[in-house]
PDB file of C-alpha atoms in Angstrom:
ATOM      1  CA  MET S   1     -10.326 -14.031  -5.860  1.00  0.00           C
ATOM      2  CA  THR S   2      -6.597 -14.099  -6.499  1.00  0.00           C
ATOM      3  CA  ILE S   3      -4.258 -11.256  -5.544  1.00  0.00           C
ATOM      4  CA  ASN S   4      -1.689 -11.170  -8.351  1.00  0.00           C
ATOM      5  CA  TYR S   5       0.537  -8.608  -6.638  1.00  0.00           C
ATOM      6  CA  TYR S   6       0.368  -6.111  -3.798  1.00  0.00           C
ATOM      7  CA  ARG S   7       3.438  -3.975  -3.198  1.00  0.00           C
ATOM      8  CA  PRO S   8       4.596  -0.560  -2.064  1.00  0.00           C
ATOM      9  CA  ALA S   9       5.189   1.895  -4.883  1.00  0.00           C
ATOM     10  CA  ILE S  10       6.392   5.430  -5.510  1.00  0.00           C
ATOM     11  CA  ASP S  11       5.821   7.836  -8.380  1.00  0.00           C
ATOM     12  CA  GLY S  12       7.705  11.109  -8.286  1.00  0.00           C
ATOM     13  CA  GLY S  13       6.951  12.654  -4.904  1.00  0.00           C
ATOM     14  CA  SER S  14       4.015  10.324  -4.194  1.00  0.00           C
ATOM     15  CA  GLY S  15       3.952   7.026  -2.365  1.00  0.00           C
ATOM     16  CA  GLY S  16       1.368   4.320  -1.824  1.00  0.00           C
ATOM     17  CA  ALA S  17       0.722   0.803  -3.069  1.00  0.00           C
ATOM     18  CA  ARG S  18      -0.053  -1.041  -6.288  1.00  0.00           C
ATOM     19  CA  ILE S  19      -2.397  -3.997  -6.402  1.00  0.00           C
ATOM     20  CA  SER S  20      -3.719  -6.372  -9.028  1.00  0.00           C
ATOM     21  CA  ALA S  21      -6.441  -8.927  -8.342  1.00  0.00           C
ATOM     22  CA  THR S  22      -8.414 -11.301 -10.534  1.00  0.00           C
ATOM     23  CA  TYR S  23     -11.730 -12.996  -9.935  1.00  0.00           C
ATOM     24  CA  THR S  24     -12.469 -16.073 -12.034  1.00  0.00           C
ATOM     25  CA  ARG S  25     -15.749 -17.829 -11.387  1.00  0.00           C
ATOM     26  CA  ALA S  26     -15.258 -21.316  -9.984  1.00  0.00           C
ATOM     27  CA  GLY S  27     -17.754 -24.109 -10.583  1.00  0.00           C
ATOM     28  CA  THR S  28     -18.977 -23.826  -6.990  1.00  0.00           C
ATOM     29  CA  ASP S  29     -19.527 -20.039  -7.175  1.00  0.00           C
ATOM     30  CA  PRO S  30     -22.980 -18.617  -7.862  1.00  0.00           C
ATOM     31  CA  ALA S  31     -23.580 -17.388 -11.385  1.00  0.00           C
ATOM     32  CA  ILE S  32     -22.847 -13.667 -11.364  1.00  0.00           C
ATOM     33  CA  SER S  33     -24.295 -11.526 -14.109  1.00  0.00           C
ATOM     34  CA  ASN S  34     -22.340  -8.381 -14.844  1.00  0.00           C
ATOM     35  CA  PRO S  35     -19.569  -8.835 -12.235  1.00  0.00           C
ATOM     36  CA  THR S  36     -17.943  -5.599 -11.136  1.00  0.00           C
ATOM     37  CA  PHE S  37     -15.995  -4.138  -8.228  1.00  0.00           C
ATOM     38  CA  ILE S  38     -16.962  -1.598  -5.584  1.00  0.00           C
ATOM     39  CA  GLN S  39     -14.207  -0.085  -3.476  1.00  0.00           C
ATOM     40  CA  MET S  40     -14.762   2.001  -0.362  1.00  0.00           C
ATOM     41  CA  VAL S  41     -11.819   4.108   0.799  1.00  0.00           C
ATOM     42  CA  ASP S  42     -11.070   5.440   4.265  1.00  0.00           C
ATOM     43  CA  THR S  43      -8.173   7.891   4.427  1.00  0.00           C
ATOM     44  CA  ASN S  44      -7.055  11.004   6.249  1.00  0.00           C
ATOM     45  CA  ASP S  45      -6.180  12.581   2.862  1.00  0.00           C
ATOM     46  CA  PRO S  46      -9.275  12.202   0.595  1.00  0.00           C
ATOM     47  CA  LEU S  47      -9.182  13.265  -3.045  1.00  0.00           C
ATOM     48  CA  GLY S  48     -11.726  15.004  -5.219  1.00  0.00           C
ATOM     49  CA  GLY S  49     -13.144  17.339  -2.600  1.00  0.00           C
ATOM     50  CA  THR S  50     -14.894  14.580  -0.706  1.00  0.00           C
ATOM     51  CA  THR S  51     -14.946  13.441   2.895  1.00  0.00           C
ATOM     52  CA  SER S  52     -13.789  10.049   4.070  1.00  0.00           C
ATOM     53  CA  PRO S  53     -14.941   7.306   3.781  1.00  0.00           C
ATOM     54  CA  TYR S  54     -16.056   7.417   0.151  1.00  0.00           C
ATOM     55  CA  ILE S  55     -16.726   5.148  -2.814  1.00  0.00           C
ATOM     56  CA  ASP S  56     -13.722   5.034  -5.154  1.00  0.00           C
ATOM     57  CA  PRO S  57     -12.790   6.446  -7.629  1.00  0.00           C
ATOM     58  CA  ARG S  58     -12.657  10.089  -6.697  1.00  0.00           C
ATOM     59  CA  PRO S  59     -13.159  12.318  -8.498  1.00  0.00           C
ATOM     60  CA  ASN S  60     -15.832  10.083  -9.996  1.00  0.00           C
ATOM     61  CA  ASP S  61     -15.832   9.650 -13.763  1.00  0.00           C
ATOM     62  CA  ASP S  62     -19.439   8.423 -14.106  1.00  0.00           C
ATOM     63  CA  THR S  63     -22.652   8.258 -12.054  1.00  0.00           C
ATOM     64  CA  LEU S  64     -22.319   4.602 -11.010  1.00  0.00           C
ATOM     65  CA  PRO S  65     -20.840   3.420  -7.691  1.00  0.00           C
ATOM     66  CA  PHE S  66     -18.483   0.932  -9.347  1.00  0.00           C
ATOM     67  CA  TYR S  67     -14.733   1.113  -9.681  1.00  0.00           C
ATOM     68  CA  TRP S  68     -14.741   0.673 -13.452  1.00  0.00           C
ATOM     69  CA  THR S  69     -16.901   2.664 -15.869  1.00  0.00           C
ATOM     70  CA  THR S  70     -18.976   0.722 -18.410  1.00  0.00           C
ATOM     71  CA  GLY S  71     -16.292   1.308 -21.055  1.00  0.00           C
ATOM     72  CA  GLU S  72     -13.483   0.243 -18.718  1.00  0.00           C
ATOM     73  CA  MET S  73     -15.389  -2.934 -17.783  1.00  0.00           C
ATOM     74  CA  ALA S  74     -15.204  -4.113 -21.385  1.00  0.00           C
ATOM     75  CA  GLN S  75     -11.403  -3.933 -21.156  1.00  0.00           C
ATOM     76  CA  THR S  76     -11.117  -5.711 -17.774  1.00  0.00           C
ATOM     77  CA  THR S  77     -13.715  -8.483 -18.110  1.00  0.00           C
ATOM     78  CA  ASN S  78     -13.779 -11.792 -19.955  1.00  0.00           C
ATOM     79  CA  ALA S  79     -17.491 -12.540 -19.552  1.00  0.00           C
ATOM     80  CA  GLY S  80     -17.277 -15.950 -21.224  1.00  0.00           C
ATOM     81  CA  ALA S  81     -14.708 -17.150 -18.678  1.00  0.00           C
ATOM     82  CA  GLY S  82     -16.389 -15.347 -15.779  1.00  0.00           C
ATOM     83  CA  THR S  83     -13.197 -13.365 -15.167  1.00  0.00           C
ATOM     84  CA  ILE S  84     -12.787  -9.769 -14.048  1.00  0.00           C
ATOM     85  CA  GLN S  85      -9.529  -7.905 -13.375  1.00  0.00           C
ATOM     86  CA  PHE S  86      -8.854  -5.157 -10.808  1.00  0.00           C
ATOM     87  CA  THR S  87      -5.763  -2.925 -10.719  1.00  0.00           C
ATOM     88  CA  ASP S  88      -5.097   0.173  -8.661  1.00  0.00           C
ATOM     89  CA  PHE S  89      -2.230   2.440  -7.676  1.00  0.00           C
ATOM     90  CA  SER S  90      -3.434   4.431  -4.705  1.00  0.00           C
ATOM     91  CA  LYS S  91      -0.980   7.165  -3.793  1.00  0.00           C
ATOM     92  CA  ARG S  92      -0.635  10.434  -1.969  1.00  0.00           C
ATOM     93  CA  SER S  93       2.006  13.142  -1.927  1.00  0.00           C
ATOM     94  CA  PRO S  94       3.104  15.214   1.044  1.00  0.00           C
ATOM     95  CA  LEU S  95       4.063  17.906  -1.457  1.00  0.00           C
ATOM     96  CA  ALA S  96       0.445  18.235  -2.631  1.00  0.00           C
ATOM     97  CA  ASN S  97      -0.630  19.567   0.751  1.00  0.00           C
ATOM     98  CA  PRO S  98       2.066  21.705   2.411  1.00  0.00           C
ATOM     99  CA  ASP S  99      -0.083  21.982   5.559  1.00  0.00           C
ATOM    100  CA  TYR S 100       0.923  18.404   6.339  1.00  0.00           C
ATOM    101  CA  MET S 101       4.673  19.138   6.254  1.00  0.00           C
ATOM    102  CA  PRO S 102       6.745  18.550   8.329  1.00  0.00           C
ATOM    103  CA  GLY S 103       5.633  15.414  10.103  1.00  0.00           C
ATOM    104  CA  TRP S 104       3.143  14.561   7.350  1.00  0.00           C
ATOM    105  CA  ASP S 105       1.601  11.147   7.555  1.00  0.00           C
ATOM    106  CA  THR S 106      -1.289   9.512   5.776  1.00  0.00           C
ATOM    107  CA  TYR S 107      -3.163   6.280   5.895  1.00  0.00           C
ATOM    108  CA  TRP S 108      -5.216   4.769   3.114  1.00  0.00           C
ATOM    109  CA  ARG S 109      -7.486   1.732   3.432  1.00  0.00           C
ATOM    110  CA  GLY S 110      -9.481   0.221   0.587  1.00  0.00           C
ATOM    111  CA  GLU S 111     -12.243  -2.348   0.983  1.00  0.00           C
ATOM    112  CA  LEU S 112     -12.589  -3.994  -2.420  1.00  0.00           C
ATOM    113  CA  MET S 113     -15.762  -6.017  -2.987  1.00  0.00           C
ATOM    114  CA  LEU S 114     -16.888  -8.195  -5.862  1.00  0.00           C
ATOM    115  CA  ALA S 115     -20.405  -7.108  -6.780  1.00  0.00           C
ATOM    116  CA  SER S 116     -23.089  -7.419  -9.427  1.00  0.00           C
ATOM    117  CA  TRP S 117     -25.764  -5.070 -10.660  1.00  0.00           C
ATOM    118  CA  ALA S 118     -28.858  -5.768 -12.749  1.00  0.00           C
ATOM    119  CA  GLY S 119     -28.285  -2.549 -14.683  1.00  0.00           C
ATOM    120  CA  GLY S 120     -30.773  -0.061 -16.054  1.00  0.00           C
ATOM    121  CA  THR S 121     -32.620   1.954 -13.429  1.00  0.00           C
ATOM    122  CA  SER S 122     -32.162  -0.651 -10.697  1.00  0.00           C
ATOM    123  CA  LYS S 123     -30.486   0.631  -7.566  1.00  0.00           C
ATOM    124  CA  ASP S 124     -29.916  -2.886  -6.192  1.00  0.00           C
ATOM    125  CA  VAL S 125     -26.338  -4.083  -5.951  1.00  0.00           C
ATOM    126  CA  THR S 126     -25.322  -7.509  -4.661  1.00  0.00           C
ATOM    127  CA  ILE S 127     -22.019  -7.680  -2.763  1.00  0.00           C
ATOM    128  CA  TYR S 128     -20.385 -11.123  -2.732  1.00  0.00           C
ATOM    129  CA  ASP S 129     -17.001 -11.012  -1.058  1.00  0.00           C
ATOM    130  CA  GLY S 130     -13.813  -9.014  -0.984  1.00  0.00           C
ATOM    131  CA  PHE S 131     -10.713  -8.041   0.900  1.00  0.00           C
ATOM    132  CA  VAL S 132      -9.068  -5.079   2.614  1.00  0.00           C
ATOM    133  CA  TRP S 133      -5.773  -3.594   1.486  1.00  0.00           C
ATOM    134  CA  ASP S 134      -4.043  -0.579   2.961  1.00  0.00           C
ATOM    135  CA  TRP S 135      -0.855   1.388   3.445  1.00  0.00           C
ATOM    136  CA  TYR S 136       0.590   4.044   5.716  1.00  0.00           C
ATOM    137  CA  ILE S 137       3.222   6.710   5.019  1.00  0.00           C
ATOM    138  CA  ASP S 138       5.002   8.752   7.648  1.00  0.00           C
ATOM    139  CA  VAL S 139       7.334  11.586   6.651  1.00  0.00           C
ATOM    140  CA  PHE S 140       9.653  12.332   9.507  1.00  0.00           C
ATOM    141  CA  PRO S 141      10.398  15.989  10.236  1.00  0.00           C
ATOM    142  CA  PRO S 142      13.999  17.125   9.877  1.00  0.00           C
ATOM    143  CA  SER S 143      16.193  16.641  12.919  1.00  0.00           C
ATOM    144  CA  SER S 144      16.849  19.549  15.237  1.00  0.00           C
ATOM    145  CA  PRO S 145      20.191  21.246  14.699  1.00  0.00           C
ATOM    146  CA  ALA S 146      23.071  20.057  16.807  1.00  0.00           C
ATOM    147  CA  ILE S 147      25.147  22.897  18.193  1.00  0.00           C
ATOM    148  CA  ALA S 148      28.811  22.541  17.349  1.00  0.00           C
ATOM    149  CA  SER S 149      31.266  22.344  20.242  1.00  0.00           C
ATOM    150  CA  SER S 150      32.518  25.855  19.507  1.00  0.00           C
ATOM    151  CA  GLY S 151      28.992  27.145  20.060  1.00  0.00           C
ATOM    152  CA  SER S 152      29.299  29.412  17.027  1.00  0.00           C
ATOM    153  CA  ALA S 153      27.545  27.350  14.348  1.00  0.00           C
ATOM    154  CA  ALA S 154      24.824  24.774  13.941  1.00  0.00           C
ATOM    155  CA  SER S 155      25.307  21.603  11.952  1.00  0.00           C
ATOM    156  CA  PHE S 156      22.248  19.758  10.684  1.00  0.00           C
ATOM    157  CA  ASP S 157      21.875  16.010  10.687  1.00  0.00           C
ATOM    158  CA  LYS S 158      22.160  14.760   7.121  1.00  0.00           C
ATOM    159  CA  GLY S 159      20.428  11.425   7.749  1.00  0.00           C
ATOM    160  CA  PRO S 160      21.499   8.055   9.043  1.00  0.00           C
ATOM    161  CA  GLU S 161      25.160   7.422   9.674  1.00  0.00           C
ATOM    162  CA  ALA S 162      26.995   4.221   8.904  1.00  0.00           C
ATOM    163  CA  VAL S 163      27.539   2.034  11.936  1.00  0.00           C
ATOM    164  CA  PRO S 164      31.000   0.471  11.884  1.00  0.00           C
ATOM    165  CA  GLU S 165      31.012  -3.318  11.757  1.00  0.00           C
ATOM    166  CA  PRO S 166      33.526  -5.469  13.662  1.00  0.00           C
ATOM    167  CA  ALA S 167      36.377  -6.561  11.452  1.00  0.00           C
ATOM    168  CA  SER S 168      36.026 -10.046  10.002  1.00  0.00           C
ATOM    169  CA  LEU S 169      39.376 -11.073  11.478  1.00  0.00           C
ATOM    170  CA  SER S 170      38.187 -10.100  14.965  1.00  0.00           C
ATOM    171  CA  LEU S 171      35.061 -12.198  14.537  1.00  0.00           C
ATOM    172  CA  LEU S 172      37.153 -15.125  13.330  1.00  0.00           C
ATOM    173  CA  ALA S 173      39.441 -14.812  16.352  1.00  0.00           C
ATOM    174  CA  ILE S 174      36.490 -14.723  18.756  1.00  0.00           C
ATOM    175  CA  GLY S 175      35.001 -17.793  17.065  1.00  0.00           C
ATOM    176  CA  GLY S 176      38.344 -19.624  17.241  1.00  0.00           C
ATOM    177  CA  LEU S 177      38.697 -18.843  20.950  1.00  0.00           C
ATOM    178  CA  ALA S 178      35.190 -20.083  21.640  1.00  0.00           C
ATOM    179  CA  MET S 179      35.882 -23.335  19.765  1.00  0.00           C
ATOM    180  CA  ALA S 180      39.172 -23.882  21.646  1.00  0.00           C
ATOM    181  CA  MET S 181      37.417 -23.376  24.992  1.00  0.00           C
ATOM    182  CA  MET S 182      34.638 -25.799  24.035  1.00  0.00           C
ATOM    183  CA  MET S 183      37.125 -28.472  22.917  1.00  0.00           C
ATOM    184  CA  ARG S 184      39.137 -28.071  26.108  1.00  0.00           C
ATOM    185  CA  ARG S 185      36.024 -28.401  28.245  1.00  0.00           C
ATOM    186  CA  PHE S 186      34.862 -31.589  26.542  1.00  0.00           C
ATOM    187  CA  ARG S 187      38.317 -33.269  26.779  1.00  0.00           C
ATOM    188  CA  LYS S 188      38.218 -33.273  30.579  1.00  0.00           C
TER     189      LYS S 188
END
């Protein structure tokens, strides 16, 4: 299986990660009829009225335990080449659940597995291999107010402050001094 990309992502007020993976059957792999993906999710912020862990997607859009529906599989599979594609953008928003604010944090962990299913009424699924991908978001609460020196008003921290850097000329002078001392030491 090849991971095409795996990166942090945001969408409006939500954050999470995007992933794309491709499985192409190699000559040494077993023949897999009807390859598909199963993804189990463990999170402290489950969707679709479920409890964690659960089989993705939630809310479910069919009665099968697979990531793609039968119709979606036709768009993500090249059966002749033994190739199947997986893409996902798992995300959560602190704004969707105000009980989590401030100090909201969430973790999300997906276990993606390549699988096959005989179809029909069979309840047997064969799991071949897979990988784990996850992310964590922590929303820091606002800073406590700092009381102004007059004691009559509070000023709130507006985020990180710039840290002044040493002037380039000062760094050059320090470097020059160090070089002069080294040269003097080696001349003795």
